Amino acid sequence: MNSYKIKSGEERAPHRSLLKACGMSDSELKKPLIGVVNSFNEIVPGHIHLNTIARAVKDGVLAAGGKPIEFNTIAVCDGIAMGHEGMKYSLCTREIIADSVECMAKAHCFDGLVFIPNCDKVVPGMLMAAVRLNLPSIFICGGAMLSIQDRSGEYLDLNSAFEGVGGLMAGNVSGDRLLEIEDSACPTCGSCSGMFTANSMNCLSEAIGIALPKNGTTPAVYSERIRLAKESGERIMELVKTKVRAREIINEKSIKNALAVDMALGCSTNTVLHLAAIAREAGIAFDLKLINQISAVTPNLCKLAPAGPHHVQDLHHAGGIQAVMAELAKKGLIDTSLMTVNGTVGENISKAKNTNHEVIRDIENPYSPSGGLAVLFGNLAPNGAVVKRSAVKPSMLHFIGRARVFDSEELAIKAIYGGEIQKGDVVVIRYEGPSGGPGMREMLSPTSAIAGMGLDADVALITDGRFSGATRGAAIGHVSPEARLGGPIAYVLDGDQIEIDIDNYSIQLLVSDKELENRKRTIPLKPKPQLSGYLKRYVEIVGSADTGASFI
C-alpha cells in the first residue's frame, strides 16, 4: 500500500504518532487510507450540501474496511462571479484545485482517492489531479439542482434569471416578474439544472468511466444520491484491492467515448477546454480537429437547457447517461470494451433503458445528424474557436454580419443594454482570453442580454473569452490565438464583415490578407493590465485556449 510510506516500520514511529494525534487507532492504521477530497463550502449552491455526500462516502469506505480521511479544496460559483471582476478568478481555480489535491495526496500517501466535486472548474481540476497522481480513484459529484415550475407554469433555471434581466432592460419583463423568476430559478442545492458546464462535466465523468452509473444525472436532493455516495465509498476499496488506477480508466479511448457523449448531449463549450487540459495531464495528444471528426458522425440526441426545454432531472428519469451511451453504441460510436470503475462500458449499458424518446432521441431519429459542438477555423481563428451548435437557431448557422468591437465585457454589456446593438451585428469582445483577461471570463451576461432582448436570432457574439454552458445563440468563444497574443481578433475594426458558417466549421474576417497584415503592422495591442497576487502569476504561465488554457 502507498500508505506504508508513512505508517510501516520502526522509523515511522513519529509519523504514526502524528496520525494517532488525529485520533487514529492501531487497527485503523492497518487499513488502506482513503483520501476523501471534498469541495464543500457555504457560498456555492452546488457545494453547500457536500458534507452530506462526504459523510455517505466515508460510511461506504468504513463498511468496506478502509479508513477514510477527509480534506478540502476550493470551489467558485461561476454564477455569483459572473459579470464582474470575480469571473477572472474562476477558470484559474482549476489549476489551484489540481495542485492542492496533488500536494495533499503526495504529502500524506493515500492509497486511494474519492473525489467529491460538483461545479464548473472543480470537476476538471479534480480530474486533472486524478490522472496526474494515478492512484485508484472514483468520482461522486453532488448532483444537479432541480428545475421547478413557477406560477406561470414555466420550468426555470439560472439562465432564466440572467435572460430576465435582458428582458427587463428591453421592457419585455416587469420588475415583479423578474422577482418571481429570481425566487424560483434556483430552488434547491445542486449544480444549476441545465446542461451547463458543471452538469456537462459530471455527465462526462460518468461517460469516461471514472464515476458510477447515474453519477451525472441523479438530482442533488434525491436520497438515491446518498446511496450512490455510499456505493462509491465501497467501490474505491475494490479499486485499491485490484490496483486499478486512474489512467487505466481515463485514457485516449475513454476520452473519445466522452466526446461522443458530449456531442449527443450538446454539452457546454467549456468541455473542450477541460478535456484538452485533462488529456494533457494524461500525456494524450488532443487536436481540436478531433472534435469536428467526432461531431460529424455523432448525432445530437438531447435538447437540454439552454438548447431546449429539458433539464438534467428529465435526462435522469429518461435513463441517464447510460441510456445515451446505449443509443450511441447501436451505431458503433462507443467503445464498449473499455474499463470503468465498476466493470466494462458494455456491461453497464446492457442494463440501460431509454424511457422517454423525446428527452433522449433514438439514434435513428436524432435532433440533428451531427453533434452539439463545433470547432470553427479561419483567418479570424487560425487555431480554432468553439460554438455550441445545438443551441444555435437554424437561421444563424450561416451568418454574415457587421462587427461591433469591444475591448472588454463591460463595454459590450453597456452597449447592449444601451440599445446600440442592432440586427445583423456581430459583437466582438476581445482581450478576455486566458492571458488577456486574464482568466478567460465567461460571457453569460452579454449573451443573456442579447437573448433576453430578443436578438439571439439576429446577432452573433465572438470572443477570445468563453461562455457559460447556459449560453444560447450564435456565441463563439475560445478564439485562438487571443488578442493579447496578437491573434487576428485584435485587428478587427467596427464595420468589418464577418462570415460564420457553422456547418462548414468556418469563421472568416472578410478583409484581404494584405489588409490584415497592414493592420498588424499599424494597430498596437492594448497595454497589459496592471496585476497583483495570483492573477499576476497566472498570466505568466497560462497557455492558449486551444491547448486547454493549461499551465505551460
Short mmCIF file of N, CA, C and O in Angstrom, two decimals, residues 88 91 273 378-385 406-407 428-441 443 462-466 476-492 520 524-529 531 538-550 552:
data_model
loop_
_atom_site.label_atom_id
_atom_site.label_comp_id
_atom_site.label_asym_id
_atom_site.label_seq_id
_atom_site.Cartn_x
_atom_site.Cartn_y
_atom_site.Cartn_z
N LYS A 88 -12.74 36.67 -13.34
CA LYS A 88 -11.33 36.46 -13.65
C LYS A 88 -10.74 35.36 -12.75
O LYS A 88 -9.71 34.78 -13.07
N LEU A 91 -11.78 30.34 -13.87
CA LEU A 91 -11.00 29.32 -14.58
C LEU A 91 -9.68 29.05 -13.89
O LEU A 91 -9.22 27.90 -13.82
N LEU A 273 -12.37 22.88 -23.54
CA LEU A 273 -11.25 23.43 -22.78
C LEU A 273 -10.77 22.44 -21.73
O LEU A 273 -9.56 22.19 -21.59
N GLY A 378 -10.48 29.53 -39.40
CA GLY A 378 -10.46 30.53 -40.46
C GLY A 378 -9.49 31.62 -40.11
O GLY A 378 -8.77 31.55 -39.10
N ASN A 379 -9.46 32.68 -40.92
CA ASN A 379 -8.46 33.73 -40.69
C ASN A 379 -8.72 34.53 -39.42
O ASN A 379 -7.84 35.22 -38.93
N LEU A 380 -9.93 34.43 -38.85
CA LEU A 380 -10.21 35.09 -37.58
C LEU A 380 -9.80 34.22 -36.39
O LEU A 380 -9.52 34.73 -35.31
N ALA A 381 -9.75 32.92 -36.62
CA ALA A 381 -9.39 31.98 -35.55
C ALA A 381 -8.53 30.86 -36.14
O ALA A 381 -9.00 29.72 -36.29
N PRO A 382 -7.27 31.16 -36.49
CA PRO A 382 -6.42 30.14 -37.12
C PRO A 382 -6.27 28.87 -36.29
O PRO A 382 -6.14 27.77 -36.84
N ASN A 383 -6.28 29.00 -34.96
CA ASN A 383 -6.12 27.84 -34.09
C ASN A 383 -7.44 27.33 -33.54
O ASN A 383 -7.45 26.43 -32.69
N GLY A 384 -8.54 27.91 -34.00
CA GLY A 384 -9.84 27.39 -33.64
C GLY A 384 -10.66 28.28 -32.73
O GLY A 384 -10.15 29.15 -32.02
N ALA A 385 -11.98 28.09 -32.79
CA ALA A 385 -12.96 28.73 -31.91
C ALA A 385 -14.10 27.73 -31.74
O ALA A 385 -14.37 26.92 -32.63
N PHE A 406 -15.48 45.51 -29.05
CA PHE A 406 -15.32 45.99 -27.68
C PHE A 406 -14.11 45.32 -27.05
O PHE A 406 -13.89 44.12 -27.22
N ASP A 407 -13.35 46.10 -26.31
CA ASP A 407 -12.12 45.59 -25.70
C ASP A 407 -12.33 45.07 -24.27
O ASP A 407 -11.35 44.83 -23.56
N VAL A 428 -18.08 41.65 -31.07
CA VAL A 428 -16.74 41.09 -30.88
C VAL A 428 -16.20 41.59 -29.55
O VAL A 428 -16.02 42.80 -29.36
N ILE A 429 -15.96 40.67 -28.62
CA ILE A 429 -15.40 41.02 -27.32
C ILE A 429 -14.02 40.40 -27.21
O ILE A 429 -13.88 39.18 -27.25
N ARG A 430 -13.00 41.24 -27.11
CA ARG A 430 -11.63 40.73 -27.12
C ARG A 430 -10.86 41.19 -25.89
O ARG A 430 -11.37 41.92 -25.07
N TYR A 431 -9.63 40.73 -25.80
CA TYR A 431 -8.79 40.94 -24.61
C TYR A 431 -9.44 40.34 -23.36
O TYR A 431 -9.33 40.85 -22.27
N GLU A 432 -10.12 39.21 -23.57
CA GLU A 432 -10.72 38.46 -22.47
C GLU A 432 -10.24 37.02 -22.47
O GLU A 432 -10.86 36.15 -21.85
N GLY A 433 -9.12 36.74 -23.15
CA GLY A 433 -8.60 35.38 -23.21
C GLY A 433 -7.90 34.96 -21.93
O GLY A 433 -7.89 35.69 -20.93
N PRO A 434 -7.28 33.78 -21.93
CA PRO A 434 -6.61 33.28 -20.72
C PRO A 434 -5.59 34.26 -20.15
O PRO A 434 -5.58 34.52 -18.94
N SER A 435 -4.75 34.83 -21.01
CA SER A 435 -3.76 35.79 -20.53
C SER A 435 -4.23 37.23 -20.67
O SER A 435 -3.82 38.11 -19.92
N GLY A 436 -5.11 37.50 -21.62
CA GLY A 436 -5.55 38.87 -21.86
C GLY A 436 -6.55 39.38 -20.86
O GLY A 436 -6.58 40.58 -20.57
N GLY A 437 -7.39 38.51 -20.32
CA GLY A 437 -8.43 38.94 -19.39
C GLY A 437 -7.90 39.57 -18.11
O GLY A 437 -8.30 40.67 -17.77
N PRO A 438 -7.01 38.88 -17.38
CA PRO A 438 -6.74 37.46 -17.58
C PRO A 438 -7.86 36.61 -16.98
O PRO A 438 -8.75 37.13 -16.32
N GLY A 439 -7.80 35.30 -17.25
CA GLY A 439 -8.73 34.39 -16.64
C GLY A 439 -9.85 33.92 -17.54
O GLY A 439 -10.66 33.10 -17.15
N MET A 440 -9.93 34.43 -18.77
CA MET A 440 -10.87 33.92 -19.76
C MET A 440 -12.30 33.89 -19.22
O MET A 440 -12.92 32.85 -19.06
N ARG A 441 -12.82 35.07 -18.92
CA ARG A 441 -14.13 35.17 -18.29
C ARG A 441 -15.25 34.56 -19.15
O ARG A 441 -15.22 34.64 -20.38
N MET A 443 -19.06 34.68 -20.54
CA MET A 443 -19.83 35.83 -21.04
C MET A 443 -21.33 35.56 -21.00
O MET A 443 -22.05 35.82 -21.96
N ILE A 462 -18.76 36.97 -30.71
CA ILE A 462 -17.47 36.28 -30.86
C ILE A 462 -16.52 36.82 -29.81
O ILE A 462 -16.45 38.04 -29.60
N THR A 463 -15.79 35.94 -29.15
CA THR A 463 -14.86 36.39 -28.12
C THR A 463 -13.67 35.45 -27.99
O THR A 463 -13.76 34.26 -28.29
N ASP A 464 -12.54 36.02 -27.50
CA ASP A 464 -11.42 35.16 -27.11
C ASP A 464 -11.56 34.74 -25.66
O ASP A 464 -10.72 34.03 -25.13
N GLY A 465 -12.64 35.18 -25.02
CA GLY A 465 -13.03 34.64 -23.73
C GLY A 465 -13.85 33.38 -23.96
O GLY A 465 -13.70 32.70 -24.97
N ARG A 466 -14.74 33.09 -23.02
CA ARG A 466 -15.53 31.86 -23.16
C ARG A 466 -16.95 32.13 -22.70
O ARG A 466 -17.29 33.23 -22.29
N ILE A 476 -19.70 32.37 -30.09
CA ILE A 476 -18.48 31.66 -30.50
C ILE A 476 -17.34 32.13 -29.62
O ILE A 476 -16.99 33.32 -29.61
N GLY A 477 -16.76 31.21 -28.86
CA GLY A 477 -15.72 31.57 -27.91
C GLY A 477 -14.42 30.84 -28.14
O GLY A 477 -14.27 30.08 -29.10
N HIS A 478 -13.47 31.08 -27.24
CA HIS A 478 -12.15 30.43 -27.27
C HIS A 478 -11.37 30.80 -28.52
O HIS A 478 -10.51 30.04 -28.97
N VAL A 479 -11.67 31.95 -29.14
CA VAL A 479 -10.96 32.34 -30.37
C VAL A 479 -9.46 32.35 -30.11
O VAL A 479 -8.97 33.03 -29.20
N SER A 480 -8.74 31.57 -30.89
CA SER A 480 -7.29 31.41 -30.69
C SER A 480 -6.55 31.63 -32.00
O SER A 480 -7.00 31.17 -33.06
N PRO A 481 -5.40 32.32 -31.96
CA PRO A 481 -4.78 32.97 -30.79
C PRO A 481 -5.63 34.14 -30.30
O PRO A 481 -6.35 34.78 -31.07
N GLU A 482 -5.52 34.44 -29.00
CA GLU A 482 -6.27 35.52 -28.40
C GLU A 482 -5.66 36.87 -28.76
O GLU A 482 -4.52 36.97 -29.24
N ALA A 483 -6.40 37.93 -28.49
CA ALA A 483 -5.94 39.27 -28.83
C ALA A 483 -4.64 39.63 -28.12
O ALA A 483 -3.74 40.24 -28.72
N ARG A 484 -4.52 39.28 -26.87
CA ARG A 484 -3.31 39.62 -26.11
C ARG A 484 -2.05 39.04 -26.76
O ARG A 484 -0.97 39.63 -26.67
N LEU A 485 -2.18 37.91 -27.44
CA LEU A 485 -1.03 37.27 -28.10
C LEU A 485 -0.91 37.69 -29.56
O LEU A 485 -0.14 37.09 -30.31
N GLY A 486 -1.65 38.71 -29.96
CA GLY A 486 -1.56 39.19 -31.34
C GLY A 486 -2.37 38.40 -32.33
O GLY A 486 -2.11 38.45 -33.54
N GLY A 487 -3.39 37.68 -31.86
CA GLY A 487 -4.27 36.95 -32.77
C GLY A 487 -5.06 37.90 -33.65
O GLY A 487 -5.23 39.09 -33.32
N PRO A 488 -5.58 37.42 -34.78
CA PRO A 488 -6.30 38.30 -35.71
C PRO A 488 -7.49 39.03 -35.08
O PRO A 488 -7.84 40.12 -35.55
N ILE A 489 -8.08 38.50 -34.03
CA ILE A 489 -9.21 39.18 -33.39
C ILE A 489 -8.81 40.56 -32.86
O ILE A 489 -9.65 41.45 -32.72
N ALA A 490 -7.52 40.76 -32.61
CA ALA A 490 -7.04 42.06 -32.13
C ALA A 490 -7.13 43.13 -33.20
O ALA A 490 -7.07 44.34 -32.89
N TYR A 491 -7.31 42.74 -34.46
CA TYR A 491 -7.24 43.69 -35.57
C TYR A 491 -8.57 43.85 -36.31
O TYR A 491 -8.61 44.43 -37.39
N VAL A 492 -9.64 43.37 -35.71
CA VAL A 492 -10.97 43.59 -36.27
C VAL A 492 -11.39 45.03 -35.99
O VAL A 492 -11.18 45.56 -34.90
N LYS A 520 -1.83 44.59 -38.72
CA LYS A 520 -0.93 44.03 -37.71
C LYS A 520 0.30 44.92 -37.53
O LYS A 520 0.87 45.00 -36.44
N PRO A 524 -1.57 49.01 -32.61
CA PRO A 524 -0.90 48.49 -31.42
C PRO A 524 -1.84 47.64 -30.57
O PRO A 524 -3.06 47.86 -30.55
N LEU A 525 -1.27 46.67 -29.89
CA LEU A 525 -2.05 45.87 -28.96
C LEU A 525 -2.37 46.69 -27.72
O LEU A 525 -1.64 47.62 -27.36
N LYS A 526 -3.46 46.34 -27.08
CA LYS A 526 -3.87 47.00 -25.85
C LYS A 526 -2.81 46.80 -24.78
O LYS A 526 -2.28 45.70 -24.63
N PRO A 527 -2.45 47.85 -24.02
CA PRO A 527 -1.44 47.68 -22.96
C PRO A 527 -1.83 46.60 -21.96
O PRO A 527 -3.02 46.39 -21.68
N LYS A 528 -0.84 45.89 -21.44
CA LYS A 528 -1.10 44.84 -20.46
C LYS A 528 -1.68 45.45 -19.19
O LYS A 528 -1.27 46.53 -18.76
N PRO A 529 -2.65 44.75 -18.57
CA PRO A 529 -3.22 45.28 -17.32
C PRO A 529 -2.22 45.20 -16.18
O PRO A 529 -1.32 44.36 -16.17
N LEU A 531 -1.40 44.01 -12.71
CA LEU A 531 -1.93 42.90 -11.92
C LEU A 531 -1.13 42.71 -10.65
O LEU A 531 0.03 43.13 -10.55
N TYR A 538 -0.52 33.93 -12.59
CA TYR A 538 -1.29 33.11 -13.54
C TYR A 538 -1.02 33.51 -14.98
O TYR A 538 -0.81 32.67 -15.85
N VAL A 539 -1.02 34.83 -15.24
CA VAL A 539 -0.90 35.30 -16.61
C VAL A 539 0.46 34.96 -17.21
O VAL A 539 0.61 34.84 -18.43
N GLU A 540 1.46 34.75 -16.37
CA GLU A 540 2.80 34.42 -16.87
C GLU A 540 2.94 32.97 -17.30
O GLU A 540 3.85 32.64 -18.06
N ILE A 541 2.04 32.10 -16.82
CA ILE A 541 2.23 30.67 -17.08
C ILE A 541 1.05 29.99 -17.77
O ILE A 541 1.14 28.82 -18.13
N VAL A 542 -0.04 30.72 -17.99
CA VAL A 542 -1.20 30.09 -18.61
C VAL A 542 -0.98 29.96 -20.12
O VAL A 542 -0.39 30.83 -20.76
N GLY A 543 -1.45 28.85 -20.67
CA GLY A 543 -1.33 28.60 -22.10
C GLY A 543 -2.57 29.05 -22.86
O GLY A 543 -3.52 29.61 -22.29
N SER A 544 -2.59 28.79 -24.15
CA SER A 544 -3.66 29.24 -25.03
C SER A 544 -4.91 28.37 -24.85
O SER A 544 -4.84 27.21 -24.42
N ALA A 545 -6.06 28.93 -25.21
CA ALA A 545 -7.33 28.20 -25.07
C ALA A 545 -7.36 26.94 -25.92
O ALA A 545 -7.95 25.93 -25.52
N ASP A 546 -6.72 26.95 -27.09
CA ASP A 546 -6.78 25.78 -27.96
C ASP A 546 -6.01 24.60 -27.40
O ASP A 546 -6.19 23.47 -27.87
N THR A 547 -5.19 24.82 -26.38
CA THR A 547 -4.50 23.71 -25.72
C THR A 547 -5.03 23.51 -24.30
O THR A 547 -4.38 22.87 -23.49
N GLY A 548 -6.22 24.07 -24.02
CA GLY A 548 -6.86 23.83 -22.75
C GLY A 548 -6.62 24.89 -21.70
O GLY A 548 -7.05 24.73 -20.56
N ALA A 549 -5.94 25.98 -22.05
CA ALA A 549 -5.60 27.03 -21.08
C ALA A 549 -4.91 26.44 -19.86
O ALA A 549 -5.12 26.87 -18.73
N SER A 550 -4.09 25.42 -20.10
CA SER A 550 -3.31 24.80 -19.02
C SER A 550 -2.06 25.62 -18.76
O SER A 550 -1.68 26.48 -19.56
N ILE A 552 1.71 26.36 -18.87
CA ILE A 552 2.75 26.00 -19.84
C ILE A 552 3.82 25.14 -19.16
O ILE A 552 4.24 25.45 -18.07
#
